[in-house]
Amino acid sequence: MKRVLISNGNPLEDIIGFSRAVKVGPYITVGGTAPVDKNGKTVGAGDIKVQTRKCIEIIQAALKQAGSGLDDVVRTRILLTDINDWKAAIEVRSEFFRKIKPVDTIMQVSRFVNPEWLIEIEADAIIDN
């Protein structure tokens, strides 16, 4: 199966050696997505809802590049620095996924590489070839 690398232009992709998403056959995996703008600056510092929305918008754009969309998502993983933010994050997530209903995991981590990030989200999708 052909391997397609999806980039969102982050300069660290080439330095570290990662892709925003990877598509292999009908499977698309979107890696830990942080709430950053096109310049790598944190969006919504201190606001879990704004950060959650930004993460999902970045995931949506990566899926579109891969020929997919949110309707194809089968799993999300929400990583939070404060588990008490889960209800607010899920409130935003539900705006995008209420009818799609992918499986989900929510967990707390001690921190991210950028201390302004309150959340990262991962997603897996399967498309019908």
Short mmCIF file of C-alpha atoms in Angstrom, two decimals:
data_model
loop_
_atom_site.label_atom_id
_atom_site.label_comp_id
_atom_site.label_asym_id
_atom_site.label_seq_id
_atom_site.Cartn_x
_atom_site.Cartn_y
_atom_site.Cartn_z
CA MET A 1 0.00 0.00 0.00
CA LYS A 2 1.14 3.48 -0.81
CA ARG A 3 2.24 5.72 2.08
CA VAL A 4 1.20 9.38 1.84
CA LEU A 5 2.66 11.96 4.21
CA ILE A 6 0.45 14.93 5.11
CA SER A 7 2.18 18.16 6.14
CA ASN A 8 0.78 21.37 7.54
CA GLY A 9 4.00 23.28 6.98
CA ASN A 10 5.37 23.12 10.51
CA PRO A 11 9.14 23.66 10.16
CA LEU A 12 9.76 21.08 12.90
CA GLU A 13 8.38 18.35 10.64
CA ASP A 14 11.66 18.17 8.72
CA ILE A 15 13.89 18.86 11.72
CA ILE A 16 12.34 16.18 13.94
CA GLY A 17 11.06 13.88 11.21
CA PHE A 18 7.29 13.74 11.67
CA SER A 19 4.14 14.33 9.65
CA ARG A 20 0.84 15.90 10.71
CA ALA A 21 -0.84 12.78 9.35
CA VAL A 22 0.04 9.61 7.49
CA LYS A 23 -2.28 7.81 5.09
CA VAL A 24 -1.65 4.16 4.24
CA GLY A 25 -4.35 2.62 2.09
CA PRO A 26 -7.70 3.51 3.66
CA TYR A 27 -6.16 4.34 7.06
CA ILE A 28 -5.28 7.87 8.17
CA THR A 29 -3.59 8.62 11.46
CA VAL A 30 -3.34 12.21 12.68
CA GLY A 31 -0.69 12.68 15.35
CA GLY A 32 -0.86 14.73 18.52
CA THR A 33 -2.32 18.03 17.34
CA ALA A 34 -1.62 21.13 19.40
CA PRO A 35 -3.51 24.43 19.32
CA VAL A 36 -1.15 26.45 17.16
CA ASP A 37 -1.54 28.86 14.26
CA LYS A 38 0.33 28.71 10.95
CA ASN A 39 3.30 30.46 12.57
CA GLY A 40 3.53 27.93 15.39
CA LYS A 41 2.13 30.34 17.98
CA THR A 42 -0.29 29.04 20.62
CA VAL A 43 -3.94 29.88 20.00
CA GLY A 44 -6.22 30.56 22.98
CA ALA A 45 -3.68 30.53 25.80
CA GLY A 46 -5.54 29.65 28.98
CA ASP A 47 -8.82 28.83 27.16
CA ILE A 48 -9.50 25.09 26.80
CA LYS A 49 -12.49 25.60 24.49
CA VAL A 50 -10.58 27.78 22.01
CA GLN A 51 -7.64 25.36 22.08
CA THR A 52 -9.90 22.32 21.57
CA ARG A 53 -11.60 23.94 18.58
CA LYS A 54 -8.23 24.85 17.02
CA CYS A 55 -6.94 21.28 17.42
CA ILE A 56 -10.03 19.85 15.71
CA GLU A 57 -9.82 22.41 12.89
CA ILE A 58 -6.19 21.40 12.26
CA ILE A 59 -7.19 17.73 12.25
CA GLN A 60 -10.02 18.50 9.85
CA ALA A 61 -7.61 20.26 7.46
CA ALA A 62 -5.15 17.34 7.59
CA LEU A 63 -7.93 14.86 6.84
CA LYS A 64 -9.07 17.00 3.92
CA GLN A 65 -5.53 16.94 2.51
CA ALA A 66 -5.67 13.15 2.77
CA GLY A 67 -8.95 13.00 0.83
CA SER A 68 -11.06 12.44 3.93
CA GLY A 69 -13.00 14.36 6.54
CA LEU A 70 -14.31 14.24 10.07
CA ASP A 71 -17.08 11.84 9.00
CA ASP A 72 -14.40 9.17 8.53
CA VAL A 73 -12.95 9.49 12.05
CA VAL A 74 -13.20 6.26 14.06
CA ARG A 75 -11.14 7.25 17.12
CA THR A 76 -10.05 10.37 18.95
CA ARG A 77 -7.67 10.69 21.87
CA ILE A 78 -7.80 13.79 24.03
CA LEU A 79 -4.76 14.56 26.16
CA LEU A 80 -5.22 17.26 28.80
CA THR A 81 -2.83 18.82 31.28
CA ASP A 82 -5.76 19.21 33.71
CA ILE A 83 -8.35 16.43 33.70
CA ASN A 84 -10.84 18.92 35.17
CA ASP A 85 -11.01 20.51 31.70
CA TRP A 86 -12.56 17.36 30.21
CA LYS A 87 -16.17 18.59 30.21
CA ALA A 88 -15.32 21.84 28.43
CA ALA A 89 -13.16 20.01 25.88
CA ILE A 90 -15.87 17.41 25.24
CA GLU A 91 -18.46 20.14 24.82
CA VAL A 92 -16.46 21.49 21.87
CA ARG A 93 -15.64 17.99 20.56
CA SER A 94 -19.36 17.18 20.50
CA GLU A 95 -20.02 20.07 18.11
CA PHE A 96 -17.95 18.19 15.53
CA PHE A 97 -18.54 14.53 16.45
CA ARG A 98 -21.99 14.19 18.06
CA LYS A 99 -23.49 12.39 15.06
CA ILE A 100 -20.28 10.64 13.94
CA LYS A 101 -19.67 9.08 17.37
CA PRO A 102 -16.08 7.82 17.08
CA VAL A 103 -14.61 6.02 20.06
CA ASP A 104 -12.70 8.30 22.41
CA THR A 105 -10.09 8.23 25.13
CA ILE A 106 -9.52 11.13 27.51
CA MET A 107 -6.40 11.23 29.65
CA GLN A 108 -4.30 13.61 31.69
CA VAL A 109 -0.63 14.14 30.97
CA SER A 110 1.84 16.00 33.13
CA ARG A 111 2.73 18.55 30.42
CA PHE A 112 3.40 19.21 26.76
CA VAL A 113 6.54 20.59 25.13
CA ASN A 114 4.89 24.02 25.19
CA PRO A 115 3.49 24.88 28.63
CA GLU A 116 0.80 27.10 27.04
CA TRP A 117 -0.88 24.04 25.54
CA LEU A 118 -3.74 22.69 27.63
CA ILE A 119 -4.69 20.00 25.12
CA GLU A 120 -3.51 17.86 22.24
CA ILE A 121 -5.82 15.67 20.18
CA GLU A 122 -5.05 12.63 18.02
CA ALA A 123 -7.44 11.10 15.48
CA ASP A 124 -7.66 7.98 13.35
CA ALA A 125 -9.85 7.72 10.26
CA ILE A 126 -10.70 5.02 7.73
CA ILE A 127 -11.90 5.92 4.27
CA ASP A 128 -13.69 3.77 1.75
CA ASN A 129 -11.41 3.34 -1.25
#
